Amino acid sequence: MSSRFATDTAATPLGSGRYAARVDLGWWIERGPNGGYVAALILRAVTAEVADPERRLRSFTVHYLAPPVEGEVEIEVTVERQGRSMTSASARLLQDGRLLALAVAAFSTSRPSIEFCTLVMPNVDLRGPRAMPTVDDATGERIGPVMRQRYEQRWAIVRGRSPAAPQRWPTCTRPSREDGYASLPRAG
């Protein structure tokens, strides 16, 4: 069973590097959808077009030209170059023929090298992040934009830092391995 995030960021292949997706109102902030949500829509299409699980995403940049409205969008993906170990791709997000976002992505295979990036959950309060109250529990009400219905935030004290720093740890309300980059920590 797919998570809500996976469903809301699904990209359906149309052929010739084109994908259909739907911008869901549930990811709205201020005057349009959250930029990370729009990036996830584009990334689903780019990853599907690269179609090589051995090539992991190494770099991804999105330029937002205008916010989409709720509804159908099309994502045009071009694999610019595919070499022995690296693939470079670009994508364009369009709605009703209007260009709304441009993206560039680099995927590559792993190779023996110095480990330069390891993201691990910080050493948090011994009760664990699920035992900490959510921001909504602490305030007694759901606060923030409509998008907040799609995830929960829990406060955690990060140990081992000097000084100890509180962090918000957002996750999808029903997290899944498919959610990928949706549950990265936010300082705050």
PDB file of C-alpha atoms in Angstrom:
ATOM      1  CA  MET A   1       0.000   0.000   0.000  1.00  0.00           C
ATOM      2  CA  SER A   2       1.406   3.382  -1.000  1.00  0.00           C
ATOM      3  CA  SER A   3       1.779   6.230   1.447  1.00  0.00           C
ATOM      4  CA  ARG A   4      -0.121   9.470   0.988  1.00  0.00           C
ATOM      5  CA  PHE A   5       3.120  11.214  -0.060  1.00  0.00           C
ATOM      6  CA  ALA A   6       3.854   8.540  -2.696  1.00  0.00           C
ATOM      7  CA  THR A   7       0.306   8.828  -4.033  1.00  0.00           C
ATOM      8  CA  ASP A   8       0.376  12.631  -4.092  1.00  0.00           C
ATOM      9  CA  THR A   9       3.725  12.701  -5.932  1.00  0.00           C
ATOM     10  CA  ALA A  10       3.024   9.920  -8.438  1.00  0.00           C
ATOM     11  CA  ALA A  11       4.064  10.551 -12.047  1.00  0.00           C
ATOM     12  CA  THR A  12       2.357   8.580 -14.827  1.00  0.00           C
ATOM     13  CA  PRO A  13       4.404   7.973 -17.994  1.00  0.00           C
ATOM     14  CA  LEU A  14       2.849   9.321 -21.203  1.00  0.00           C
ATOM     15  CA  GLY A  15       5.739   8.320 -23.488  1.00  0.00           C
ATOM     16  CA  SER A  16       8.623  10.215 -25.088  1.00  0.00           C
ATOM     17  CA  GLY A  17       9.888  11.490 -21.727  1.00  0.00           C
ATOM     18  CA  ARG A  18       6.551  13.062 -20.761  1.00  0.00           C
ATOM     19  CA  TYR A  19       4.770  12.379 -17.459  1.00  0.00           C
ATOM     20  CA  ALA A  20       1.398  13.357 -16.044  1.00  0.00           C
ATOM     21  CA  ALA A  21       1.045  14.331 -12.396  1.00  0.00           C
ATOM     22  CA  ARG A  22      -1.499  16.080 -10.227  1.00  0.00           C
ATOM     23  CA  VAL A  23      -0.882  18.993  -7.870  1.00  0.00           C
ATOM     24  CA  ASP A  24      -2.872  18.231  -4.704  1.00  0.00           C
ATOM     25  CA  LEU A  25      -4.380  21.061  -2.634  1.00  0.00           C
ATOM     26  CA  GLY A  26      -3.324  19.239   0.534  1.00  0.00           C
ATOM     27  CA  TRP A  27       0.279  20.415   0.067  1.00  0.00           C
ATOM     28  CA  TRP A  28      -0.620  24.102  -0.058  1.00  0.00           C
ATOM     29  CA  ILE A  29       1.209  26.847   1.797  1.00  0.00           C
ATOM     30  CA  GLU A  30       0.557  30.579   1.447  1.00  0.00           C
ATOM     31  CA  ARG A  31      -0.065  31.116  -2.307  1.00  0.00           C
ATOM     32  CA  GLY A  32       0.670  27.722  -3.799  1.00  0.00           C
ATOM     33  CA  PRO A  33       2.070  24.254  -3.161  1.00  0.00           C
ATOM     34  CA  ASN A  34       5.178  23.743  -1.018  1.00  0.00           C
ATOM     35  CA  GLY A  35       8.344  23.891  -3.124  1.00  0.00           C
ATOM     36  CA  GLY A  36       9.615  20.583  -1.777  1.00  0.00           C
ATOM     37  CA  TYR A  37       6.370  18.942  -2.852  1.00  0.00           C
ATOM     38  CA  VAL A  38       6.720  20.385  -6.370  1.00  0.00           C
ATOM     39  CA  ALA A  39      10.350  19.187  -6.427  1.00  0.00           C
ATOM     40  CA  ALA A  40       9.192  15.684  -5.411  1.00  0.00           C
ATOM     41  CA  LEU A  41       6.685  15.616  -8.306  1.00  0.00           C
ATOM     42  CA  ILE A  42       9.457  16.495 -10.750  1.00  0.00           C
ATOM     43  CA  LEU A  43      11.937  14.087  -9.158  1.00  0.00           C
ATOM     44  CA  ARG A  44       9.510  11.145  -9.440  1.00  0.00           C
ATOM     45  CA  ALA A  45       9.308  11.748 -13.205  1.00  0.00           C
ATOM     46  CA  VAL A  46      13.076  12.238 -13.639  1.00  0.00           C
ATOM     47  CA  THR A  47      13.863   9.099 -11.613  1.00  0.00           C
ATOM     48  CA  ALA A  48      11.385   7.082 -13.679  1.00  0.00           C
ATOM     49  CA  GLU A  49      12.950   8.336 -16.920  1.00  0.00           C
ATOM     50  CA  VAL A  50      16.504   7.524 -15.774  1.00  0.00           C
ATOM     51  CA  ALA A  51      15.153   4.061 -14.860  1.00  0.00           C
ATOM     52  CA  ASP A  52      18.339   2.746 -13.263  1.00  0.00           C
ATOM     53  CA  PRO A  53      18.171   1.874  -9.542  1.00  0.00           C
ATOM     54  CA  GLU A  54      21.987   1.568  -9.474  1.00  0.00           C
ATOM     55  CA  ARG A  55      22.262   5.294 -10.263  1.00  0.00           C
ATOM     56  CA  ARG A  56      21.429   7.265  -7.129  1.00  0.00           C
ATOM     57  CA  LEU A  57      20.480  10.901  -7.090  1.00  0.00           C
ATOM     58  CA  ARG A  58      23.571  13.002  -6.373  1.00  0.00           C
ATOM     59  CA  SER A  59      22.394  16.531  -7.199  1.00  0.00           C
ATOM     60  CA  PHE A  60      19.003  18.104  -7.842  1.00  0.00           C
ATOM     61  CA  THR A  61      18.208  21.759  -8.463  1.00  0.00           C
ATOM     62  CA  VAL A  62      14.815  23.309  -9.173  1.00  0.00           C
ATOM     63  CA  HIS A  63      14.113  26.856 -10.331  1.00  0.00           C
ATOM     64  CA  TYR A  64      10.536  27.881  -9.571  1.00  0.00           C
ATOM     65  CA  LEU A  65       9.200  30.319 -12.176  1.00  0.00           C
ATOM     66  CA  ALA A  66       5.570  30.497 -11.015  1.00  0.00           C
ATOM     67  CA  PRO A  67       3.363  28.518  -8.613  1.00  0.00           C
ATOM     68  CA  PRO A  68       1.065  25.882 -10.107  1.00  0.00           C
ATOM     69  CA  VAL A  69      -2.624  25.762  -9.258  1.00  0.00           C
ATOM     70  CA  GLU A  70      -4.399  22.629  -8.066  1.00  0.00           C
ATOM     71  CA  GLY A  71      -4.856  20.152 -10.897  1.00  0.00           C
ATOM     72  CA  GLU A  72      -3.065  18.355 -13.689  1.00  0.00           C
ATOM     73  CA  VAL A  73       0.520  19.135 -14.707  1.00  0.00           C
ATOM     74  CA  GLU A  74       2.875  17.677 -17.279  1.00  0.00           C
ATOM     75  CA  ILE A  75       6.556  17.024 -16.697  1.00  0.00           C
ATOM     76  CA  GLU A  76       8.879  16.801 -19.700  1.00  0.00           C
ATOM     77  CA  VAL A  77      12.111  14.946 -18.924  1.00  0.00           C
ATOM     78  CA  THR A  78      15.204  14.867 -21.124  1.00  0.00           C
ATOM     79  CA  VAL A  79      18.148  12.597 -20.393  1.00  0.00           C
ATOM     80  CA  GLU A  80      20.870  14.999 -21.504  1.00  0.00           C
ATOM     81  CA  ARG A  81      23.720  12.517 -21.270  1.00  0.00           C
ATOM     82  CA  GLN A  82      24.141   8.983 -19.996  1.00  0.00           C
ATOM     83  CA  GLY A  83      27.691   7.750 -19.508  1.00  0.00           C
ATOM     84  CA  ARG A  84      29.222   4.654 -17.934  1.00  0.00           C
ATOM     85  CA  SER A  85      28.582   5.850 -14.390  1.00  0.00           C
ATOM     86  CA  MET A  86      26.662   9.135 -14.530  1.00  0.00           C
ATOM     87  CA  THR A  87      23.398  10.363 -15.995  1.00  0.00           C
ATOM     88  CA  SER A  88      22.482  14.034 -16.342  1.00  0.00           C
ATOM     89  CA  ALA A  89      18.835  14.955 -16.888  1.00  0.00           C
ATOM     90  CA  SER A  90      16.676  18.058 -17.102  1.00  0.00           C
ATOM     91  CA  ALA A  91      12.952  18.524 -16.579  1.00  0.00           C
ATOM     92  CA  ARG A  92      10.274  21.111 -17.219  1.00  0.00           C
ATOM     93  CA  LEU A  93       7.031  21.313 -15.222  1.00  0.00           C
ATOM     94  CA  LEU A  94       4.152  22.720 -17.278  1.00  0.00           C
ATOM     95  CA  GLN A  95       0.508  23.442 -16.546  1.00  0.00           C
ATOM     96  CA  ASP A  96      -1.835  24.297 -19.409  1.00  0.00           C
ATOM     97  CA  GLY A  97       1.251  24.851 -21.581  1.00  0.00           C
ATOM     98  CA  ARG A  98       2.762  27.380 -19.143  1.00  0.00           C
ATOM     99  CA  LEU A  99       6.308  26.701 -17.886  1.00  0.00           C
ATOM    100  CA  LEU A 100       6.332  26.748 -14.062  1.00  0.00           C
ATOM    101  CA  ALA A 101       9.610  25.077 -13.036  1.00  0.00           C
ATOM    102  CA  LEU A 102      12.941  23.964 -14.488  1.00  0.00           C
ATOM    103  CA  ALA A 103      15.069  21.234 -12.929  1.00  0.00           C
ATOM    104  CA  VAL A 104      18.482  19.642 -13.421  1.00  0.00           C
ATOM    105  CA  ALA A 105      19.468  16.317 -11.870  1.00  0.00           C
ATOM    106  CA  ALA A 106      22.605  14.184 -11.716  1.00  0.00           C
ATOM    107  CA  PHE A 107      22.499  10.460 -10.954  1.00  0.00           C
ATOM    108  CA  SER A 108      25.517   8.182 -10.633  1.00  0.00           C
ATOM    109  CA  THR A 109      26.539   4.719  -9.652  1.00  0.00           C
ATOM    110  CA  SER A 110      28.481   4.179  -6.454  1.00  0.00           C
ATOM    111  CA  ARG A 111      32.209   3.689  -6.582  1.00  0.00           C
ATOM    112  CA  PRO A 112      34.863   3.189  -3.933  1.00  0.00           C
ATOM    113  CA  SER A 113      35.686   6.551  -2.408  1.00  0.00           C
ATOM    114  CA  ILE A 114      35.895   8.480   0.811  1.00  0.00           C
ATOM    115  CA  GLU A 115      32.499   8.676   2.477  1.00  0.00           C
ATOM    116  CA  PHE A 116      31.590  12.341   2.437  1.00  0.00           C
ATOM    117  CA  CYS A 117      27.984  12.365   3.518  1.00  0.00           C
ATOM    118  CA  THR A 118      26.148  10.225   5.999  1.00  0.00           C
ATOM    119  CA  LEU A 119      22.796  11.387   7.259  1.00  0.00           C
ATOM    120  CA  VAL A 120      21.847   9.718  10.492  1.00  0.00           C
ATOM    121  CA  MET A 121      19.127  10.489  12.972  1.00  0.00           C
ATOM    122  CA  PRO A 122      20.673  12.453  15.835  1.00  0.00           C
ATOM    123  CA  ASN A 123      20.879  11.018  19.328  1.00  0.00           C
ATOM    124  CA  VAL A 124      17.589  12.331  20.696  1.00  0.00           C
ATOM    125  CA  ASP A 125      15.876  12.255  24.067  1.00  0.00           C
ATOM    126  CA  LEU A 126      15.913   8.679  25.410  1.00  0.00           C
ATOM    127  CA  ARG A 127      12.122   8.424  25.205  1.00  0.00           C
ATOM    128  CA  GLY A 128      12.486   8.449  21.407  1.00  0.00           C
ATOM    129  CA  PRO A 129      10.956  10.793  18.830  1.00  0.00           C
ATOM    130  CA  ARG A 130       7.561   8.994  18.800  1.00  0.00           C
ATOM    131  CA  ALA A 131       7.242   9.509  22.574  1.00  0.00           C
ATOM    132  CA  MET A 132       7.694  13.273  22.249  1.00  0.00           C
ATOM    133  CA  PRO A 133       4.479  15.261  21.817  1.00  0.00           C
ATOM    134  CA  THR A 134       3.679  16.608  18.385  1.00  0.00           C
ATOM    135  CA  VAL A 135       3.620  20.363  17.880  1.00  0.00           C
ATOM    136  CA  ASP A 136      -0.181  20.074  17.548  1.00  0.00           C
ATOM    137  CA  ASP A 137      -0.417  18.144  20.841  1.00  0.00           C
ATOM    138  CA  ALA A 138       1.670  20.809  22.574  1.00  0.00           C
ATOM    139  CA  THR A 139      -0.507  23.685  21.307  1.00  0.00           C
ATOM    140  CA  GLY A 140      -3.835  21.862  21.541  1.00  0.00           C
ATOM    141  CA  GLU A 141      -4.729  22.781  17.952  1.00  0.00           C
ATOM    142  CA  ARG A 142      -3.596  22.174  14.375  1.00  0.00           C
ATOM    143  CA  ILE A 143      -1.593  25.188  13.361  1.00  0.00           C
ATOM    144  CA  GLY A 144      -0.031  26.270  10.087  1.00  0.00           C
ATOM    145  CA  PRO A 145      -0.956  25.841   6.424  1.00  0.00           C
ATOM    146  CA  VAL A 146      -3.159  23.094   4.952  1.00  0.00           C
ATOM    147  CA  MET A 147       0.008  21.124   4.133  1.00  0.00           C
ATOM    148  CA  ARG A 148       0.511  20.444   7.866  1.00  0.00           C
ATOM    149  CA  GLN A 149      -2.247  17.819   7.654  1.00  0.00           C
ATOM    150  CA  ARG A 150       0.168  15.670   5.620  1.00  0.00           C
ATOM    151  CA  TYR A 151       2.907  15.405   8.249  1.00  0.00           C
ATOM    152  CA  GLU A 152       3.558  15.647  11.960  1.00  0.00           C
ATOM    153  CA  GLN A 153       6.350  17.426  13.792  1.00  0.00           C
ATOM    154  CA  ARG A 154       7.863  16.348  17.061  1.00  0.00           C
ATOM    155  CA  TRP A 155      10.359  18.286  19.117  1.00  0.00           C
ATOM    156  CA  ALA A 156      13.534  16.482  20.087  1.00  0.00           C
ATOM    157  CA  ILE A 157      16.565  17.535  22.086  1.00  0.00           C
ATOM    158  CA  VAL A 158      19.718  16.580  20.200  1.00  0.00           C
ATOM    159  CA  ARG A 159      22.321  15.223  22.587  1.00  0.00           C
ATOM    160  CA  GLY A 160      26.022  15.399  21.883  1.00  0.00           C
ATOM    161  CA  ARG A 161      25.869  18.972  20.625  1.00  0.00           C
ATOM    162  CA  SER A 162      27.154  21.874  22.596  1.00  0.00           C
ATOM    163  CA  PRO A 163      24.869  23.460  23.497  1.00  0.00           C
ATOM    164  CA  ALA A 164      22.076  20.903  23.203  1.00  0.00           C
ATOM    165  CA  ALA A 165      19.817  22.099  20.396  1.00  0.00           C
ATOM    166  CA  PRO A 166      16.098  21.482  19.942  1.00  0.00           C
ATOM    167  CA  GLN A 167      15.141  20.272  16.490  1.00  0.00           C
ATOM    168  CA  ARG A 168      11.827  19.706  14.764  1.00  0.00           C
ATOM    169  CA  TRP A 169      11.725  16.255  13.206  1.00  0.00           C
ATOM    170  CA  PRO A 170       8.931  16.198  10.591  1.00  0.00           C
ATOM    171  CA  THR A 171       7.707  12.907   9.165  1.00  0.00           C
ATOM    172  CA  CYS A 172       4.769  11.908   7.030  1.00  0.00           C
ATOM    173  CA  THR A 173       1.769  11.018   9.189  1.00  0.00           C
ATOM    174  CA  ARG A 174       2.026   7.441   7.903  1.00  0.00           C
ATOM    175  CA  PRO A 175       5.710   7.179   6.853  1.00  0.00           C
ATOM    176  CA  SER A 176       6.811   4.694   4.212  1.00  0.00           C
ATOM    177  CA  ARG A 177      10.124   3.767   2.590  1.00  0.00           C
ATOM    178  CA  GLU A 178       8.682   5.254  -0.627  1.00  0.00           C
ATOM    179  CA  ASP A 179       8.704   8.701   0.972  1.00  0.00           C
ATOM    180  CA  GLY A 180      12.451   9.061   0.429  1.00  0.00           C
ATOM    181  CA  TYR A 181      13.481  12.624   1.072  1.00  0.00           C
ATOM    182  CA  ALA A 182      10.225  13.606   2.782  1.00  0.00           C
ATOM    183  CA  SER A 183      11.494  13.051   6.313  1.00  0.00           C
ATOM    184  CA  LEU A 184      14.743  15.011   6.530  1.00  0.00           C
ATOM    185  CA  PRO A 185      15.366  16.916   9.788  1.00  0.00           C
ATOM    186  CA  ARG A 186      14.792  20.670  10.007  1.00  0.00           C
ATOM    187  CA  ALA A 187      16.717  22.773  12.500  1.00  0.00           C
ATOM    188  CA  GLY A 188      14.624  25.102  14.394  1.00  0.00           C
TER     189      GLY A 188
END
